[in-house]
Structure formats: C-alpha cells, structure tokens
JSON list of C-alpha atoms in Angstrom, two decimals:
[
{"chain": "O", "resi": 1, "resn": "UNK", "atom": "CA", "xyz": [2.87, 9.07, -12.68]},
{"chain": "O", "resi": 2, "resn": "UNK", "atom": "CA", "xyz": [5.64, 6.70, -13.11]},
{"chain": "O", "resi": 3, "resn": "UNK", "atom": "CA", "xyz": [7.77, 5.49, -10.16]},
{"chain": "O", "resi": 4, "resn": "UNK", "atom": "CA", "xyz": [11.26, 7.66, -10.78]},
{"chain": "O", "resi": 5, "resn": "UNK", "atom": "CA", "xyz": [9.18, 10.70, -9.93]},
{"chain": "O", "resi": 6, "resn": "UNK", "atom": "CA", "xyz": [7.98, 9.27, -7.00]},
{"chain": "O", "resi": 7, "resn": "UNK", "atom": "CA", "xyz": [11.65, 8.02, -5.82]},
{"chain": "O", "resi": 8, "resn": "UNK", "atom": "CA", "xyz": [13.21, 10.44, -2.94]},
{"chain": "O", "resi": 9, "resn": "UNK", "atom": "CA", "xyz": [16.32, 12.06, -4.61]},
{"chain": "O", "resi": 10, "resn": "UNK", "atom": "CA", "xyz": [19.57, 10.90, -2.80]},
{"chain": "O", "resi": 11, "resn": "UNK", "atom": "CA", "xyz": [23.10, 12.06, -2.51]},
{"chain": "O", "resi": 12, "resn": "UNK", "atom": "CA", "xyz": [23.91, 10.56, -6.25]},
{"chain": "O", "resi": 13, "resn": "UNK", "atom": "CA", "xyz": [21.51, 13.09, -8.00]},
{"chain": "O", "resi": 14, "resn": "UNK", "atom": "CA", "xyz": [23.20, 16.03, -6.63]},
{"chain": "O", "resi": 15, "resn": "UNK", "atom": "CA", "xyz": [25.68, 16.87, -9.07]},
{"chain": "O", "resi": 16, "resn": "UNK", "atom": "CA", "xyz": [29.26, 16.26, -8.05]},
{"chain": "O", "resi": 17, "resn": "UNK", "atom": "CA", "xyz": [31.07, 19.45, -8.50]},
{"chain": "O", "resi": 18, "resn": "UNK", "atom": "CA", "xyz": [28.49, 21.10, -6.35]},
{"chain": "O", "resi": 19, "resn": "UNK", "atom": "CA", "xyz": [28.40, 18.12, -3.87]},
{"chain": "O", "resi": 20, "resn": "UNK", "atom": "CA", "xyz": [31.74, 18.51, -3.74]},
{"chain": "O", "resi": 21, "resn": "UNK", "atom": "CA", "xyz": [32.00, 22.10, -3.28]},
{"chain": "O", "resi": 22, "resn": "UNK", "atom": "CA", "xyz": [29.43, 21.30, 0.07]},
{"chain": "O", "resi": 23, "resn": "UNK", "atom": "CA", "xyz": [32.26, 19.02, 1.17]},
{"chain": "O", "resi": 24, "resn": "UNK", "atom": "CA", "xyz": [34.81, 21.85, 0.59]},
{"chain": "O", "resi": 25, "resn": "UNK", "atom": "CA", "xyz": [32.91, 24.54, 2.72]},
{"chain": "O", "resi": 26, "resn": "UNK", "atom": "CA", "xyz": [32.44, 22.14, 5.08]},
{"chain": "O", "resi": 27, "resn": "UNK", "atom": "CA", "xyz": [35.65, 21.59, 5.81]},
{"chain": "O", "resi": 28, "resn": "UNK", "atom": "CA", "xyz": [36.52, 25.10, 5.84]},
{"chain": "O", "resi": 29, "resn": "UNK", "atom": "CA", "xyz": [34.01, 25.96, 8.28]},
{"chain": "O", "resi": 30, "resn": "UNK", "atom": "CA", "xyz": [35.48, 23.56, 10.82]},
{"chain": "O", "resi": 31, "resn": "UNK", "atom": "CA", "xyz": [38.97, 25.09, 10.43]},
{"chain": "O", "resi": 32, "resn": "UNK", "atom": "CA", "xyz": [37.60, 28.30, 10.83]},
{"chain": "O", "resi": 33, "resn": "UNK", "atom": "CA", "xyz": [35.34, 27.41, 13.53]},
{"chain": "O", "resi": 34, "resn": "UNK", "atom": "CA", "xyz": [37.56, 25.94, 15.59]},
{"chain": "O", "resi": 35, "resn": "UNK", "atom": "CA", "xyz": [40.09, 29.01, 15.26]},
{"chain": "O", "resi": 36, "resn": "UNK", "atom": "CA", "xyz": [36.96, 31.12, 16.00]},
{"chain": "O", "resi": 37, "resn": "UNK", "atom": "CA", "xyz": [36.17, 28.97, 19.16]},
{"chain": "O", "resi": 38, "resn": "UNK", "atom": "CA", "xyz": [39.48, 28.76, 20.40]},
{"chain": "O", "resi": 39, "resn": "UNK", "atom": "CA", "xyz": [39.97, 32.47, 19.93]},
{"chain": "O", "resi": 40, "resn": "UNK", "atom": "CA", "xyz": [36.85, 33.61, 21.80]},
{"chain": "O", "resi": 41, "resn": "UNK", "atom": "CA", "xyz": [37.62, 30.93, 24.87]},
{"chain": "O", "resi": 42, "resn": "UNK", "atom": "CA", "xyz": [41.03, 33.33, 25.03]},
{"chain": "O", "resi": 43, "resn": "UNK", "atom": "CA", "xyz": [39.23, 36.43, 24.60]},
{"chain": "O", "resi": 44, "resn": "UNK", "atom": "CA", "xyz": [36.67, 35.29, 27.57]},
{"chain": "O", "resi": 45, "resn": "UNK", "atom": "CA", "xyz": [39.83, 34.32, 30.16]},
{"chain": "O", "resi": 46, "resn": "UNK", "atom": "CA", "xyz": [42.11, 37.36, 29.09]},
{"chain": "O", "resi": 47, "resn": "UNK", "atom": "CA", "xyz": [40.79, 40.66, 29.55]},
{"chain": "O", "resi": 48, "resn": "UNK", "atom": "CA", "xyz": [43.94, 42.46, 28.37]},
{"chain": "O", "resi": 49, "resn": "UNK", "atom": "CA", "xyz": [42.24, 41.42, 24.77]},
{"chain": "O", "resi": 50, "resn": "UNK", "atom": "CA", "xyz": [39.71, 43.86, 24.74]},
{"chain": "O", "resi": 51, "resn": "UNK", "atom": "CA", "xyz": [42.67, 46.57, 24.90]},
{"chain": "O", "resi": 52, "resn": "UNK", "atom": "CA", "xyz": [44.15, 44.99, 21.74]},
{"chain": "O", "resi": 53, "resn": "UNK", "atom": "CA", "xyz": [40.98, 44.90, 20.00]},
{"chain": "O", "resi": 54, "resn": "UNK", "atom": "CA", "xyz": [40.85, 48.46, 20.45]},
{"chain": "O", "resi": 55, "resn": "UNK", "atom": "CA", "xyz": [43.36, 49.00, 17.97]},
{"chain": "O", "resi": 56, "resn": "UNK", "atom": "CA", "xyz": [41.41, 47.25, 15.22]},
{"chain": "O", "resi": 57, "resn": "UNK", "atom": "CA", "xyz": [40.42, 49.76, 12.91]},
{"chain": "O", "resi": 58, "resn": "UNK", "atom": "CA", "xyz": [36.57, 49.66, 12.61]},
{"chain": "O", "resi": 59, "resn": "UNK", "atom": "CA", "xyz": [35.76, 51.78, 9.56]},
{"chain": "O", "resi": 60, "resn": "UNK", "atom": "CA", "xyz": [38.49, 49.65, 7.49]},
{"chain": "O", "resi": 61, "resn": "UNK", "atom": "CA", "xyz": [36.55, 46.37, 8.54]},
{"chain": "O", "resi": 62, "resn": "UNK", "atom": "CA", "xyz": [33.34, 47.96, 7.94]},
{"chain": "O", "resi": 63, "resn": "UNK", "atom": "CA", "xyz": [34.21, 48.98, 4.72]},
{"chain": "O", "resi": 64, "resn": "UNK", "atom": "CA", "xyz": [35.60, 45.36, 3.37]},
{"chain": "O", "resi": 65, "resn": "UNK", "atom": "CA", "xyz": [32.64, 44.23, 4.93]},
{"chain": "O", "resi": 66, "resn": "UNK", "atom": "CA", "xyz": [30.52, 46.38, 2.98]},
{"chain": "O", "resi": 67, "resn": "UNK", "atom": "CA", "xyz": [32.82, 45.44, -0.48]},
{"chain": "O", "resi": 68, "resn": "UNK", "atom": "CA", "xyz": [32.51, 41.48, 0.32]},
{"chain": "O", "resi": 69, "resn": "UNK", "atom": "CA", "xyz": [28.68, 42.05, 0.70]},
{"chain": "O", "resi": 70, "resn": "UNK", "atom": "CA", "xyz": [28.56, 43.90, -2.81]},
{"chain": "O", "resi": 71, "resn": "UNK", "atom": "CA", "xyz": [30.70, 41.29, -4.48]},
{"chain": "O", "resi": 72, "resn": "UNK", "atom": "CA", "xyz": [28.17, 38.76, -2.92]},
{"chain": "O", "resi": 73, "resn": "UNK", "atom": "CA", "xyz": [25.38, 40.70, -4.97]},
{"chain": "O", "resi": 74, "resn": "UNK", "atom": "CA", "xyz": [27.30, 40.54, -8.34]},
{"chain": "O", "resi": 75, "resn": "UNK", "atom": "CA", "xyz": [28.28, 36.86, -8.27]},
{"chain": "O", "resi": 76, "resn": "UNK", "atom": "CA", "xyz": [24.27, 35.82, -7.53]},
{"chain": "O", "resi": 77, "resn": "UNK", "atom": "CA", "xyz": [23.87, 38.29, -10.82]},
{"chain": "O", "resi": 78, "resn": "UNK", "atom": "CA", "xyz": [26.43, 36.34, -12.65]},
{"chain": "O", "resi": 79, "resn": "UNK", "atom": "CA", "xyz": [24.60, 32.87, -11.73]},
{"chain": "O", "resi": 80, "resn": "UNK", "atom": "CA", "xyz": [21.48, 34.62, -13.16]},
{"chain": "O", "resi": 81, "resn": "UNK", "atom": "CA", "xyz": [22.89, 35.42, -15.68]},
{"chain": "O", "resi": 82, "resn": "UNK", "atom": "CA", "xyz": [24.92, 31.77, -16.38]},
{"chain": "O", "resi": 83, "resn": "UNK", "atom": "CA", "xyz": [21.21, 30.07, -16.25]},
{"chain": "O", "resi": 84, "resn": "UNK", "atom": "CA", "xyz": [20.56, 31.74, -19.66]},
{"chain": "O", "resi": 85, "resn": "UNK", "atom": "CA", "xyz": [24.11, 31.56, -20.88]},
{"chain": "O", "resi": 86, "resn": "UNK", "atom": "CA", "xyz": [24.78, 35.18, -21.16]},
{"chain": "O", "resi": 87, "resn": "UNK", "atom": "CA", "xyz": [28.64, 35.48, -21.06]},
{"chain": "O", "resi": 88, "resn": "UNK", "atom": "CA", "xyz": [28.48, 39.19, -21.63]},
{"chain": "O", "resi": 89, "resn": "UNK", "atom": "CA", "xyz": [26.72, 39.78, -18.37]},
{"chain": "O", "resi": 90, "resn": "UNK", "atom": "CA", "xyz": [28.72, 37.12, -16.59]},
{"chain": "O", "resi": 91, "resn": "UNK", "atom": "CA", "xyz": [31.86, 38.76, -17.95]},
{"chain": "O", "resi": 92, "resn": "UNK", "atom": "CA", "xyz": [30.54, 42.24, -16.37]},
{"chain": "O", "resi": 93, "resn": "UNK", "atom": "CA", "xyz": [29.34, 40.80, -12.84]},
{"chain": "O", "resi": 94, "resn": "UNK", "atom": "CA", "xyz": [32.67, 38.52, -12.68]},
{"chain": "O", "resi": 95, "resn": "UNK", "atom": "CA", "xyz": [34.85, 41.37, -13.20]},
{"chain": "O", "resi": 96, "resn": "UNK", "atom": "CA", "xyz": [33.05, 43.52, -10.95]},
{"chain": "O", "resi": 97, "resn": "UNK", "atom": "CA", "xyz": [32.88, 40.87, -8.28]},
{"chain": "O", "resi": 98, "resn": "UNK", "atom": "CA", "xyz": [37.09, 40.22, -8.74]},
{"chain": "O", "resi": 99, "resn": "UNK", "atom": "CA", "xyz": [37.25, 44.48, -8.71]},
{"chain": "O", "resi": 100, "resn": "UNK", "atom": "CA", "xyz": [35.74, 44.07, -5.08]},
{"chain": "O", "resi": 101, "resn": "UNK", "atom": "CA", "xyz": [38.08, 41.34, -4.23]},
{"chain": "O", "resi": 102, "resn": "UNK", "atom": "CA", "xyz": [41.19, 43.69, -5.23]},
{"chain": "O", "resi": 103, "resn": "UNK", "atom": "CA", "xyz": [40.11, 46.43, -3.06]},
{"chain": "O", "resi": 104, "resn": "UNK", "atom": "CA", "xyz": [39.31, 43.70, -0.09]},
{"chain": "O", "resi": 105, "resn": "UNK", "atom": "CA", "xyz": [42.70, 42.86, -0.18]},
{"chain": "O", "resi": 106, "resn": "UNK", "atom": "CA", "xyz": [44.01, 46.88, -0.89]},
{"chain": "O", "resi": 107, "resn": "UNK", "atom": "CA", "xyz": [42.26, 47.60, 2.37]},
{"chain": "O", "resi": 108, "resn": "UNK", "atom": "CA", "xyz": [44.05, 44.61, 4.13]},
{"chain": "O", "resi": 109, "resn": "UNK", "atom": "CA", "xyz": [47.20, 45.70, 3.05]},
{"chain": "O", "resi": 110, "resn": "UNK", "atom": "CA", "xyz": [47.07, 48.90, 4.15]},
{"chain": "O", "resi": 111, "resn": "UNK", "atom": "CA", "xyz": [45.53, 47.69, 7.71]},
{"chain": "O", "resi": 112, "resn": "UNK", "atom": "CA", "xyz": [48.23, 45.69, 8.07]},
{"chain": "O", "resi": 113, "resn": "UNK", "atom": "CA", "xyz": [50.51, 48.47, 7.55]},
{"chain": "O", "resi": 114, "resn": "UNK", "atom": "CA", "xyz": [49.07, 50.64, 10.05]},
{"chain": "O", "resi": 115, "resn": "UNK", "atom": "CA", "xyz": [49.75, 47.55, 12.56]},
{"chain": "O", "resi": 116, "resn": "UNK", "atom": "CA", "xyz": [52.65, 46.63, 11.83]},
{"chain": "O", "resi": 117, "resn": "UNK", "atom": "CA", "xyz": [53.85, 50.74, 12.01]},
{"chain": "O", "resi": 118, "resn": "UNK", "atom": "CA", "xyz": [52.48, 50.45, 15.48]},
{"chain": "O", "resi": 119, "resn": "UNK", "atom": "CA", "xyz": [54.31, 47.37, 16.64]},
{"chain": "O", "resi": 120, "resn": "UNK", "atom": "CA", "xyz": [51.57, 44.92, 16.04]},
{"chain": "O", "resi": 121, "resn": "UNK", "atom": "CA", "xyz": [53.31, 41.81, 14.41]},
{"chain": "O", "resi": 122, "resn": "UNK", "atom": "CA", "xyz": [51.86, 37.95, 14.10]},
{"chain": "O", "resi": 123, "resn": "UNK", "atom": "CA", "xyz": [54.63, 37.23, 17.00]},
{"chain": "O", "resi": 124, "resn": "UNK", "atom": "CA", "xyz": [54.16, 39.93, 19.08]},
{"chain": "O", "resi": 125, "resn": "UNK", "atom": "CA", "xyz": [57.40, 40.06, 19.84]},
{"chain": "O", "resi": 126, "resn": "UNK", "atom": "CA", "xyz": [57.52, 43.87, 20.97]},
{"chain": "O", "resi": 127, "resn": "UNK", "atom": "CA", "xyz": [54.49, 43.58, 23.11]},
{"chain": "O", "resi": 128, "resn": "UNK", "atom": "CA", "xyz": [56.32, 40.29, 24.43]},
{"chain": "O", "resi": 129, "resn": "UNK", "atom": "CA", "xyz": [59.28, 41.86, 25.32]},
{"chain": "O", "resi": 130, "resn": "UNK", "atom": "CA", "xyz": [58.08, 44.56, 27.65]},
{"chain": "O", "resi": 131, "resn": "UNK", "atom": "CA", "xyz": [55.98, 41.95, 29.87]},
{"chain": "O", "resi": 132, "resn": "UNK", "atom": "CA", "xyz": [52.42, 41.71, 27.30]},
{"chain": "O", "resi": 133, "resn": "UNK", "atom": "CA", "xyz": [52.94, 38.42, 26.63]},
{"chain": "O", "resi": 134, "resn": "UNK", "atom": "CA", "xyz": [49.19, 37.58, 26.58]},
{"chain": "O", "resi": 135, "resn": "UNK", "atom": "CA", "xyz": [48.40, 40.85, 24.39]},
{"chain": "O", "resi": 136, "resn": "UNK", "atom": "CA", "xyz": [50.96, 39.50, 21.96]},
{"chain": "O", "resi": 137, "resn": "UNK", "atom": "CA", "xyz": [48.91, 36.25, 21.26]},
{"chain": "O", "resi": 138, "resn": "UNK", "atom": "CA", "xyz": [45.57, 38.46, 20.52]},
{"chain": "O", "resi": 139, "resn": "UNK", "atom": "CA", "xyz": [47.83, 39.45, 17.07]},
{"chain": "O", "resi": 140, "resn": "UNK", "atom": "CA", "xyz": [48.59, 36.02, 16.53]},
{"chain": "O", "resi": 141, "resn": "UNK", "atom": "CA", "xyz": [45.08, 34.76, 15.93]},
{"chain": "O", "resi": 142, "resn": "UNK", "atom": "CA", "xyz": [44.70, 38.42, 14.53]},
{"chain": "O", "resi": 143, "resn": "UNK", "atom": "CA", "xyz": [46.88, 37.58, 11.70]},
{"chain": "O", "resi": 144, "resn": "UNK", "atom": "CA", "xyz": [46.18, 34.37, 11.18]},
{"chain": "O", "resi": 145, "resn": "UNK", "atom": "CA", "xyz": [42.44, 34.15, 10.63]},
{"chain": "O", "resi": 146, "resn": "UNK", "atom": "CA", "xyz": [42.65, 37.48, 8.81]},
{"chain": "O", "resi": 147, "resn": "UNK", "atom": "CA", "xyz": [45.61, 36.21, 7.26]},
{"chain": "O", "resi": 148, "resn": "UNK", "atom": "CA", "xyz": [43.90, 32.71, 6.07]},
{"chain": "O", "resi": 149, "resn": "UNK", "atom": "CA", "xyz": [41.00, 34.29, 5.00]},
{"chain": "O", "resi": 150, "resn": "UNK", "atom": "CA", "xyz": [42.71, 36.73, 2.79]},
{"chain": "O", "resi": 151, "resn": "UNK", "atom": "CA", "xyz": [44.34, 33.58, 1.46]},
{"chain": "O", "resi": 152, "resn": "UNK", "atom": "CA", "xyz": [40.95, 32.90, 0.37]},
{"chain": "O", "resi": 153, "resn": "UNK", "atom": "CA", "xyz": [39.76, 36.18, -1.10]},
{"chain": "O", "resi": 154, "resn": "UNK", "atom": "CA", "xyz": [42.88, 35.68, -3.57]},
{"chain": "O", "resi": 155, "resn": "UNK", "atom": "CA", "xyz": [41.95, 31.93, -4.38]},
{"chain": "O", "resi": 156, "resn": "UNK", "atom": "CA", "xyz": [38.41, 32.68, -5.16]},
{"chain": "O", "resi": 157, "resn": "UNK", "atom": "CA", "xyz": [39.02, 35.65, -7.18]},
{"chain": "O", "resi": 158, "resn": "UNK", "atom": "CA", "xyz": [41.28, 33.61, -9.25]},
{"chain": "O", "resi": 159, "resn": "UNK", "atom": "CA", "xyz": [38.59, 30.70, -9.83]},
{"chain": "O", "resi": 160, "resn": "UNK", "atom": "CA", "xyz": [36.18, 33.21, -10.54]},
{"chain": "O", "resi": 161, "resn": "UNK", "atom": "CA", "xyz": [38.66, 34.37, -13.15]},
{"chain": "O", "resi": 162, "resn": "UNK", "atom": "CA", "xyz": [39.27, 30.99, -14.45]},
{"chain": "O", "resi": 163, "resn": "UNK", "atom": "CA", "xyz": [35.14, 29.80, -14.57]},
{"chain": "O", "resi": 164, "resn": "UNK", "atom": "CA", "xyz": [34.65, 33.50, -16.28]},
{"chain": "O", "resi": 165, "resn": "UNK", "atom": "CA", "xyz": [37.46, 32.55, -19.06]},
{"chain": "O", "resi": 166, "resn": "UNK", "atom": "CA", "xyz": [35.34, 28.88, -19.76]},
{"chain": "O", "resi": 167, "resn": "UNK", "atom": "CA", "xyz": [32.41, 30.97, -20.13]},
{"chain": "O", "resi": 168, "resn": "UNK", "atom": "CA", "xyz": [33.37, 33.62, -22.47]},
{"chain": "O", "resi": 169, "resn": "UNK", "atom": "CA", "xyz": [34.15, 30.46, -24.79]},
{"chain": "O", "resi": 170, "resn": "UNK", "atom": "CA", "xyz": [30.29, 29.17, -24.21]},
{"chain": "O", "resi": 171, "resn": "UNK", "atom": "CA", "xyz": [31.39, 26.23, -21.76]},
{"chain": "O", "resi": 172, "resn": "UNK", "atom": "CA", "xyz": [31.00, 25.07, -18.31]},
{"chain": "O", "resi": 173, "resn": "UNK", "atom": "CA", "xyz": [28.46, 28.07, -17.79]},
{"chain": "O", "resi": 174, "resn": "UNK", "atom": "CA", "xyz": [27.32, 25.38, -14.43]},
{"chain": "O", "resi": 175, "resn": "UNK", "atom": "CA", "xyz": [30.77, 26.12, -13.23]},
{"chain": "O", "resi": 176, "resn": "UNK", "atom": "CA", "xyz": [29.35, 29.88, -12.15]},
{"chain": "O", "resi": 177, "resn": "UNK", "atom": "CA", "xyz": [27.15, 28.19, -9.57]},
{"chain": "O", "resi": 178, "resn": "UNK", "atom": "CA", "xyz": [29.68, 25.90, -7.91]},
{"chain": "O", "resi": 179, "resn": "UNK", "atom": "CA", "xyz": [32.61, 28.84, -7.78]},
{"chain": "O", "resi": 180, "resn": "UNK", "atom": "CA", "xyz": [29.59, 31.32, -6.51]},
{"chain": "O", "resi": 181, "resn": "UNK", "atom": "CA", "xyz": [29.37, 29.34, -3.55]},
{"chain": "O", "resi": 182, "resn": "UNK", "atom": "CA", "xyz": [32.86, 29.29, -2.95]},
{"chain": "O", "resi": 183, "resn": "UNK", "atom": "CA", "xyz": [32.43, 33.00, -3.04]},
{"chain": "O", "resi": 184, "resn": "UNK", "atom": "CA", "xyz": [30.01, 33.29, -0.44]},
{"chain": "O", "resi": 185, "resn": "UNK", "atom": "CA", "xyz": [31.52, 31.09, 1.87]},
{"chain": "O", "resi": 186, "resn": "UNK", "atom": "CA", "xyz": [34.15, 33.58, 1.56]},
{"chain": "O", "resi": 187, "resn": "UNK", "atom": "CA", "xyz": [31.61, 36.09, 2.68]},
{"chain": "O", "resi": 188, "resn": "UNK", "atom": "CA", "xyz": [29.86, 34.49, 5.60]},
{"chain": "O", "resi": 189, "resn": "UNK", "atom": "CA", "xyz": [33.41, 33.58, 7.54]},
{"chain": "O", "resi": 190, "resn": "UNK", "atom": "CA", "xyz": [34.45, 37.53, 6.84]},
{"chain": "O", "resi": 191, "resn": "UNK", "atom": "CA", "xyz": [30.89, 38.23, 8.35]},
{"chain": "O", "resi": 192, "resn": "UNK", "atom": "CA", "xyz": [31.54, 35.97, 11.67]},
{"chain": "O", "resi": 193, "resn": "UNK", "atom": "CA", "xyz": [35.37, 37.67, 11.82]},
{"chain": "O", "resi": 194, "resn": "UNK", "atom": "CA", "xyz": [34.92, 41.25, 11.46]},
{"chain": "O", "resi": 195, "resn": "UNK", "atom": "CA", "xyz": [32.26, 41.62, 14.75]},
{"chain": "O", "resi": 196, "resn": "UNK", "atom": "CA", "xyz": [34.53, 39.07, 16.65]},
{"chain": "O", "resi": 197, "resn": "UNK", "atom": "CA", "xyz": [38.05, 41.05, 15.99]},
{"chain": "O", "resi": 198, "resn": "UNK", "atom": "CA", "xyz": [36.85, 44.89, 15.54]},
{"chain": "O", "resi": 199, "resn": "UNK", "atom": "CA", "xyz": [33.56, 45.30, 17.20]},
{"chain": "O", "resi": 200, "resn": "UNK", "atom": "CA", "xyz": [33.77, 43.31, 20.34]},
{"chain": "O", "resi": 201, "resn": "UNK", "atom": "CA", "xyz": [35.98, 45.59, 22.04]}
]
C-alpha cells in the first residue's frame, strides 16, 4: 500500500465546482437564517402575528411543498442517471424537475393574488393605516423570504436548464451533481419556511 492512499484527503481533493457550490449554500443559509431568526424573535414578542398567519393559505403551501419534494426526487434520478451518462434520462428527470418548478411558482402567483385581493401588500400599508402597524410588518418578512426564495426557484430552474443543454451534447455530465445540490438547498429552506409562515398559527 503506497503512501497517497494512506494520506487524509483535504480541502484540495474536493473538486472545486462542488466545493464551491458548499460555499454558495452556505452563504445562503446564513441569509436565510438570519431572516428566519429575526422573524421568529418578532413572531415570539407580537402576538397580533399569529392572526396574520391565519391568513396563509395552508393547502397552497402544502401543495408546493409536496411539488418541491417531488422535484427533489427527479433531480437525485437525473444524478443517477448523469453517473452513467444517460442524457435521455437526464433530459426526462430535468424537464420534469423544471415542470415542478413552473407550477411552484404558478401556485405562488396565484397566493399572492389572493393576498394582495385581501389587502395584504409587502408594506402593509392598509393594515398600517387603520392602527395594525405591527400586523403590517408580519407581510413584510412574508414577502420577502417567500419572495427571495421564489427568486431562487426561478434561478435554479434555469441552471438546471442550462447543465441539461451541456448534457444533451455529451459534456459536463458532473455539472448534474453540483446544480442538484443547488436544487435541494432550494428544497430544505422551502421546508424550514412553509411550517414557520402557514402552520404556526
């Protein structure tokens, strides 16, 4: 047994796109944490909240939970399928996973519809003016962490898109691990904000 396979592997044998996708999520996790953390110490101090997070609308956040979930399934199918080089399947889990993504953001949409029809707007402004001024803030970090992470959903799906194009042409097939965990870093923060915003009521 020769000496290399003895040696501990260190940070310069990871390989760097997915070292630096690690880096990425990291950083994403602390923006989102901190939102998270600064949102629940106003949830604790303001009780008003919990009448604002009534208005969430459970079975729409249940049900992009349930479609960010699935889309979880098909991208660890298209990293299966990238270790043997099979663009056909990658093609077909890729597409599924950005079909997901689509609806994600279709239910959004029309959630944000239904608040907005209500009078529940990232200022607040209506709930400000008749004397709700702490109510008003709840739809502030509503909108923004939903809003942020929606940002993400569209970003992902369109570097999914982009690593599925490189593979169709037999390249980069590596690429499907890197933008996979993208993906479910995608997944995880939706799974922390949908019991914080609709359940915890």
């Amino acid at each position: 047994m020769d000496k290399k396979s003895l040696t501990k592997p260190t940070i310069k044998d990871i390989p760097q796109g997915r070292l630096g996708m690690w880096l990425l999520i990291a950083g994403e996790f602390v923006i989102f944490g901190g939102l998270m953390v600064a949102y629940l110490l106003y949830r604790i101090r303001y009780e008003e909240w919990a009448e604002m997070a009534s208005h969430t609308n459970v079975v729409l956040g249940a049900t992009n939970t349930f479609v960010l979930l699935t889309s979880s399934y098909f991208v660890v199918k298209a990293h299966q399928a990238a270790q043997h080089k099979d663009s056909k399947k990658i093609t077909i889990y890729i597409s599924l996973t950005i079909l997901c993504a689509l609806i994600f953001l279709i239910v959004k949409i029309t959630e944000y519809s239904q608040k907005l029809h209500h009078g529940f707007t990232f200022s607040g402004k209506e709930l400000a003016a008749s004397g709700k001024a702490i109510e008003s803030s709840y739809w502030g970090f509503y909108f923004l962490m939903t809003g942020l992470h929606a940002t993400h959903v569209i970003v992902g799906a369109i570097v999914l898109f982009i690593v599925m194009q490189g593979t169709r042409k037999g390249k980069n097939f590596h690429r499907i691990e890197v933008a996979g965990l993208y993906w479910h870093m995608v997944d995880l923060i939706w799974i922390f904000l949908f019991p914080l915003l609709y359940i915890a009521n």
